[in-house]
Amino acid sequence: QIQLVESGGGSVQAGGSLRLSCAASGHTFSIYVMGWFRQAPGKEREFVAASSRNGINTYYPDSVKGRFTISRDNAKNTAYLQMNSLKPEDTAVYYCAARATTVVRITSGEYDYWGQGTQVTVSS
């Protein structure tokens, strides 16, 4: 029912920043837990960040904690991922995902809806 479209990816040098956006349509955005995942060639899809429905509770793996920030603007039906101090190992396709629940999940199989992905490339 909900459709997700990511944008904001690109190429940056190590230490740079990018902000990804995830625009949602088709259903009430505020009922969804939102997550960001990434996948590099030959790698499993990896959890990056997640947000509760109101944006108050957020979750990050150690690999990005302190560098990435998930946020959301329910009035604009948009979630964001601010990425600072980027490293070459952050290079991947980044996906926005949604789940219609109050419970935040950190595994990709728990999410019901996915965007098409946006490429982030970080050069050393």
N, CA and C of each residue as an Amber inpcrd file, in Angstrom:
protein
   372
   0.8160000  -1.2070000   0.0000000   0.0000000   0.0000000   0.0000000
   0.8520000   1.2600000   0.0000000   1.9390000   1.2240000   0.7410000
   2.8230000   2.3820000   0.7810000   3.9390000   2.2020000  -0.2520000
   4.3200000   3.2930000  -0.8930000   5.4250000   3.3080000  -1.8310000
   6.5270000   4.2090000  -1.2850000   7.7720000   3.7870000  -1.4700000
   8.9130000   4.5000000  -0.9350000   9.8950000   4.8010000  -2.0560000
  10.4060000   6.0210000  -2.0760000  11.3750000   6.4420000  -3.0790000
  12.5260000   7.1400000  -2.3860000  13.7250000   6.5770000  -2.5180000
  14.9190000   7.1760000  -1.9330000  15.5480000   8.1680000  -2.9050000
  16.2360000   9.1440000  -2.3410000  17.0090000  10.0820000  -3.1270000
  18.1340000  10.6350000  -2.2610000  19.0730000  11.3050000  -2.8810000
  20.1450000  11.9570000  -2.1540000  21.4780000  11.2460000  -2.1830000
  21.5390000  10.0840000  -2.8020000  22.8020000   9.3810000  -2.9060000
  23.7560000  10.0880000  -3.8500000  24.9990000   9.6490000  -3.8380000
  26.0070000  10.2350000  -4.6930000  27.3840000   9.7730000  -4.3030000
  28.3830000  10.4590000  -4.8260000  29.7820000  10.1430000  -4.5660000
  30.4260000  11.2460000  -3.7490000  31.1090000  10.8600000  -2.6870000
  31.8000000  11.8070000  -1.8240000  33.1420000  11.2290000  -1.4220000
  34.0220000  12.0960000  -0.9700000  35.2910000  11.6490000  -0.4190000
  35.1330000  11.2820000   1.0480000  36.0220000  10.4410000   1.5320000
  35.9990000  10.0690000   2.9340000  35.9920000  11.3090000   3.8160000
  35.1560000  11.2720000   4.8490000  34.9950000  12.4080000   5.7330000
  33.8670000  13.3360000   5.3520000  33.3070000  13.1500000   4.1760000
  32.2200000  13.9850000   3.7130000  30.8770000  13.5620000   4.2670000
  29.8320000  14.2600000   3.8230000  28.4850000  14.0260000   4.3230000
  27.4870000  13.9250000   3.1870000  26.4230000  13.1840000   3.4330000
  25.2820000  13.1010000   2.5400000  24.0280000  12.9970000   3.3810000
  22.9160000  13.4890000   2.8530000  21.6210000  13.2800000   3.4730000
  20.7110000  12.5680000   2.4900000  20.2730000  11.3780000   2.8730000
  19.3340000  10.6150000   2.0730000  17.9120000  10.9440000   2.4970000
  17.0090000  10.9450000   1.5370000  15.6010000  11.1680000   1.8050000
  14.7930000   9.9730000   1.3320000  13.7040000   9.7000000   2.0170000
  12.7870000   8.6280000   1.6630000  11.3860000   9.2030000   1.6560000
  10.8500000   9.4220000   0.4760000   9.5150000   9.9800000   0.3210000
   8.4930000   8.8580000   0.2280000   7.4620000   8.9280000   1.0520000
   6.4380000   7.8910000   1.1140000   5.1230000   8.4090000   0.5520000
   4.3900000   7.5070000  -0.0610000   3.0630000   7.8350000  -0.5630000
   2.1780000   6.5990000  -0.5050000   0.8710000   6.8000000  -0.5750000
  -0.0750000   5.6980000  -0.6610000  -0.7940000   5.3440000   0.6250000
  -0.2700000   5.7490000   1.7640000  -0.8890000   5.4510000   3.0380000
  -0.3690000   6.4050000   4.1010000  -0.9830000   6.3630000   5.2600000
  -0.6080000   7.2550000   6.3460000   0.7950000   6.9270000   6.8290000
   1.7240000   7.8410000   6.6100000   3.1230000   7.6130000   6.9110000
   3.3770000   7.3990000   8.3950000   2.6470000   8.0960000   9.2410000
   2.9290000   8.1050000  10.6700000   2.7080000   6.7640000  11.3530000
   2.0090000   5.8200000  10.7370000   1.7730000   4.5270000  11.3700000
   2.9370000   3.5580000  11.1710000   3.9160000   3.9290000  10.3740000
   4.9980000   3.0200000  10.0230000   6.2630000   3.2620000  10.8220000
   6.8280000   2.1780000  11.3160000   8.2260000   2.1890000  11.7370000
   9.0780000   2.2630000  10.4700000  10.1100000   3.0860000  10.4850000
  10.9570000   3.2780000   9.3220000  12.3660000   2.7740000   9.5990000
  12.9710000   2.2130000   8.5720000  14.3390000   1.7380000   8.6890000
  15.1540000   2.0560000   7.4520000  16.4550000   2.0890000   7.6360000
  17.4030000   2.1980000   6.5360000  18.3200000   0.9820000   6.5690000
  18.5600000   0.4140000   5.4010000  19.4660000  -0.7090000   5.2340000
  20.4020000  -0.4040000   4.0770000  21.4960000  -1.1450000   4.0100000
  22.4180000  -0.9790000   2.8910000  22.9430000  -2.3370000   2.4530000
  23.3460000  -2.4050000   1.1920000  23.8720000  -3.6420000   0.6470000
  24.9840000  -3.3360000  -0.3440000  26.1580000  -3.8610000  -0.0640000
  27.2990000  -3.7500000  -0.9570000  27.3990000  -5.0150000  -1.8000000
  28.0470000  -4.9520000  -2.9630000  28.1790000  -6.1380000  -3.8130000
  28.7960000  -7.3140000  -3.0600000  28.1560000  -8.4730000  -3.1470000
  28.6540000  -9.6640000  -2.4860000  28.4150000  -9.7200000  -0.9940000
  27.6970000  -8.7490000  -0.4510000  27.4520000  -8.6920000   0.9840000
  25.9660000  -8.8650000   1.2920000  25.6850000  -9.2580000   2.5180000
  24.3060000  -9.3340000   2.9800000  23.7660000  -7.9350000   3.2250000
  22.4590000  -7.8060000   3.1190000  21.8350000  -6.5400000   3.4450000
  22.0240000  -6.2610000   4.9380000  22.4250000  -5.0440000   5.2530000
  22.8620000  -4.6790000   6.5880000  21.9920000  -3.5750000   7.1660000
  21.6230000  -3.7330000   8.4150000  20.8660000  -2.7130000   9.1220000
  21.7140000  -1.4700000   9.3360000  21.1120000  -0.3110000   9.1170000
  21.8020000   0.9660000   9.2670000  21.1600000   1.8330000  10.3370000
  19.8400000   1.9440000  10.3200000  19.1440000   2.8120000  11.2650000
  17.6660000   2.4890000  11.2580000  16.9900000   2.7890000  12.3640000
  15.5470000   2.6140000  12.4360000  14.9570000   3.6630000  13.3600000
  13.6970000   3.9730000  13.1290000  12.9900000   4.9840000  13.8960000
  11.6020000   4.4950000  14.2740000  11.2050000   4.7800000  15.5130000
   9.8310000   4.5420000  15.9230000   8.8990000   5.4650000  15.1520000
   7.6090000   5.2550000  15.3220000   6.6410000   5.9870000  14.5160000
   6.6830000   7.4920000  14.7390000   6.9920000   7.9090000  15.9530000
   7.0540000   9.3350000  16.2520000   8.4640000   9.9110000  16.1570000
   9.4440000   9.0760000  15.8320000  10.7990000   9.5400000  15.6700000
  11.5830000   9.7170000  16.9480000  10.9710000   9.4400000  18.0860000
  11.6450000   9.6530000  19.3590000  12.6830000   8.5810000  19.6420000
  12.3630000   7.3330000  19.3370000  13.2710000   6.2220000  19.5890000
  13.9850000   5.8370000  18.3050000  15.3120000   5.8730000  18.3320000
  16.1110000   5.5280000  17.1680000  17.1430000   4.4790000  17.5280000
  17.5810000   3.7280000  16.5230000  18.4720000   2.5980000  16.7290000
  19.5270000   2.5740000  15.6370000  20.7590000   2.2360000  16.0190000
  21.8710000   2.1940000  15.0900000  22.8150000   1.0620000  15.4590000
  23.4490000   0.4510000  14.4760000  24.5280000  -0.4880000  14.7950000
  25.7900000   0.2840000  15.1540000  26.7270000  -0.3990000  15.7850000
  27.9620000   0.2540000  16.1940000  28.7350000   0.8300000  15.0080000
  28.5830000   0.2350000  13.8380000  29.3430000   0.6680000  12.6820000
  29.0280000   2.0940000  12.2370000  27.8250000   2.5920000  12.5560000
  27.4440000   3.9300000  12.1320000  27.0790000   4.8390000  13.2950000
  27.0020000   4.3080000  14.4910000  26.5920000   5.0910000  15.6530000
  27.5210000   6.2880000  15.8490000  26.9270000   7.4500000  16.0500000
  27.6880000   8.6670000  16.2030000  27.9790000   9.3770000  14.9030000
  27.7550000   8.7050000  13.7680000  27.9870000   9.3030000  12.4600000
  26.6980000   9.4940000  11.6680000  25.7690000   8.5640000  11.7970000
  24.5090000   8.6040000  11.0540000  23.3680000   8.9700000  11.9930000
  22.3800000   9.6710000  11.4570000  21.2010000  10.0400000  12.2260000
  19.9550000   9.8430000  11.3780000  19.0060000   9.0670000  11.8850000
  17.7240000   8.9150000  11.2220000  16.7430000   9.9110000  11.8180000
  15.9260000  10.5000000  10.9720000  14.8910000  11.4040000  11.4280000
  13.6850000  11.2600000  10.5020000  12.5800000  11.8480000  10.9050000
  11.4000000  11.7760000  10.0650000  10.5340000  12.9960000  10.2790000
   9.8370000  13.3710000   9.2300000   8.8740000  14.4500000   9.2720000
   7.5600000  13.8610000   8.7940000   6.7090000  13.4790000   9.7350000
   5.4720000  12.8050000   9.3700000   4.5250000  13.7090000   8.5870000
   4.5960000  15.0100000   8.8160000   3.7620000  15.9400000   8.0630000
   4.1480000  15.9750000   6.5940000   5.4160000  15.6840000   6.2920000
   5.9050000  15.6540000   4.9140000   6.0060000  14.2440000   4.3520000
   5.6190000  13.2480000   5.1340000   5.6950000  11.8460000   4.7040000
   7.1000000  11.4780000   4.2330000   8.0930000  11.9150000   4.9740000
   9.4750000  11.7240000   4.5640000  10.3430000  11.3150000   5.7360000
  11.2150000  10.3450000   5.5030000  12.2530000   9.9670000   6.4440000
  13.6040000  10.3670000   5.8740000  14.5700000  10.5790000   6.7560000
  15.8870000  11.0410000   6.3460000  16.9680000  10.2050000   7.0100000
  18.0980000  10.1500000   6.3500000  19.2970000   9.5780000   6.9450000
  20.4390000  10.5470000   6.7050000  20.8520000  11.2270000   7.7570000
  21.9980000  12.1190000   7.6800000  23.2560000  11.3110000   7.9400000
  24.1900000  11.3460000   7.0120000  25.4110000  10.5670000   7.1060000
  26.6020000  11.5160000   7.1310000  27.3200000  11.5100000   8.2310000
  28.5040000  12.3420000   8.4010000  29.7340000  11.4690000   8.5620000
  30.8970000  12.0670000   8.3830000  32.1670000  11.3550000   8.5410000
  32.1690000  10.0440000   7.7780000  31.7760000  10.1030000   6.5320000
  31.6380000   8.8950000   5.7300000  32.9800000   8.2180000   5.4990000
  32.9280000   6.8930000   5.4680000  34.0970000   6.0580000   5.2630000
  33.9210000   5.2350000   3.9920000  35.0140000   4.7880000   3.3740000
  34.8800000   3.9470000   2.1810000  34.0210000   2.7070000   2.4250000
  34.0550000   2.1430000   3.6190000  33.2540000   0.9690000   3.9180000
  31.7590000   1.2630000   4.0030000  31.3710000   2.5320000   3.9590000
  29.9650000   2.8940000   3.8840000  29.4090000   2.7750000   2.4700000
  30.2670000   2.5400000   1.4920000  29.8350000   2.4330000   0.1040000
  28.8610000   1.2670000  -0.0620000  27.6830000   1.5540000  -0.5950000
  26.6400000   0.5430000  -0.7580000  25.4310000   1.1870000  -1.4160000
  24.4740000   0.3490000  -1.7880000  23.1510000   0.8360000  -2.1400000
  22.3460000   0.9260000  -0.8540000  21.7630000   2.0770000  -0.6070000
  20.9910000   2.3100000   0.6020000  19.5050000   2.2270000   0.3050000
  18.7890000   1.4890000   1.1370000  17.3650000   1.2580000   0.9660000
  16.5780000   1.7830000   2.1480000  15.4720000   2.4030000   1.8550000
  14.4900000   2.7920000   2.8500000  13.4580000   1.6780000   2.9740000
  12.9900000   1.4130000   4.1880000  12.0210000   0.3540000   4.4190000
  11.0000000   0.7940000   5.4600000   9.8190000   0.1670000   5.4120000
   8.7340000   0.5240000   6.3170000   8.0320000  -0.7180000   6.8400000
   7.5190000  -0.6060000   8.0650000   6.7680000  -1.6850000   8.6890000
   5.6150000  -1.0850000   9.4760000   4.4190000  -1.6130000   9.2890000
   3.2260000  -1.1050000   9.9590000   3.1000000  -1.7470000  11.3310000
   3.8640000  -1.2280000  12.2710000   3.8680000  -1.7580000  13.6270000
   4.4130000  -0.7030000  14.5700000   4.1620000  -0.8910000  15.8530000
   4.7590000  -0.0270000  16.8620000   6.1270000  -0.5150000  17.2950000
   6.4980000  -1.7330000  16.8900000   7.7350000  -2.3520000  17.3290000
   8.8190000  -2.1160000  16.2940000   9.9070000  -1.5200000  16.7140000
  11.0350000  -1.2730000  15.8250000  11.7880000  -2.5800000  15.5890000
  12.1300000  -2.8580000  14.3360000  12.8900000  -4.0430000  13.9570000
  14.2040000  -3.6390000  13.3230000  15.1990000  -4.4980000  13.4710000
  16.5130000  -4.2000000  12.9160000  16.9790000  -5.2560000  11.9180000
  16.0970000  -6.1520000  11.5020000  16.4110000  -7.1340000  10.4760000
  15.5420000  -6.8710000   9.2590000  16.1090000  -7.0450000   8.0770000
  15.4070000  -6.6920000   6.8550000  14.1430000  -7.4980000   6.6450000
  14.1210000  -8.7580000   7.0970000  12.9610000  -9.6090000   6.9150000
  11.7350000  -9.1530000   7.6760000  11.9040000  -8.2650000   8.6160000
  10.7840000  -7.7600000   9.4050000  10.0740000  -6.5870000   8.7380000
  10.6200000  -6.0760000   7.6460000  10.0470000  -4.9270000   6.9600000
   9.2490000  -5.3620000   5.7430000   8.1500000  -4.6710000   5.5150000
   7.1840000  -5.0690000   4.4960000   7.3350000  -4.3160000   3.1800000
   7.8110000  -3.0900000   3.2360000   7.8600000  -2.2310000   2.0630000
   9.2530000  -1.6710000   1.8870000   9.6930000  -1.5940000   0.6280000
  11.0550000  -1.1840000   0.3160000  11.0890000  -0.2030000  -0.8430000
  12.0170000   0.7270000  -0.7660000  12.2910000   1.5950000  -1.8930000
  13.2170000   0.9250000  -2.8790000  13.5410000   1.6390000  -3.9510000
  14.3530000   1.0790000  -5.0300000  15.8440000   1.1440000  -4.7460000
  16.2420000   1.9220000  -3.7640000  17.6330000   2.0560000  -3.4060000
  18.2960000   3.2530000  -4.0530000  19.3120000   3.7800000  -3.3870000
  20.1110000   4.8660000  -3.9250000  21.5720000   4.5940000  -3.6110000
  22.4370000   4.8020000  -4.6000000  23.8450000   4.4550000  -4.4630000
  24.5990000   5.5180000  -3.6880000  25.3880000   5.0740000  -2.7240000
  26.3220000   5.9270000  -2.0070000  27.7170000   5.3730000  -2.2200000
  28.6110000   6.2050000  -2.7300000  29.9860000   5.7950000  -2.9770000
  30.9230000   6.7470000  -2.2470000  31.7880000   6.1930000  -1.4230000
  32.7350000   6.9860000  -0.6440000  34.1410000   6.5950000  -1.0670000
  34.8910000   7.5510000  -1.5670000  36.2470000   7.2950000  -2.0290000
  37.2480000   7.6630000  -0.9460000  38.3630000   6.9620000  -0.9350000
  39.3960000   7.2080000   0.0550000  40.3490000   8.2960000  -0.3970000
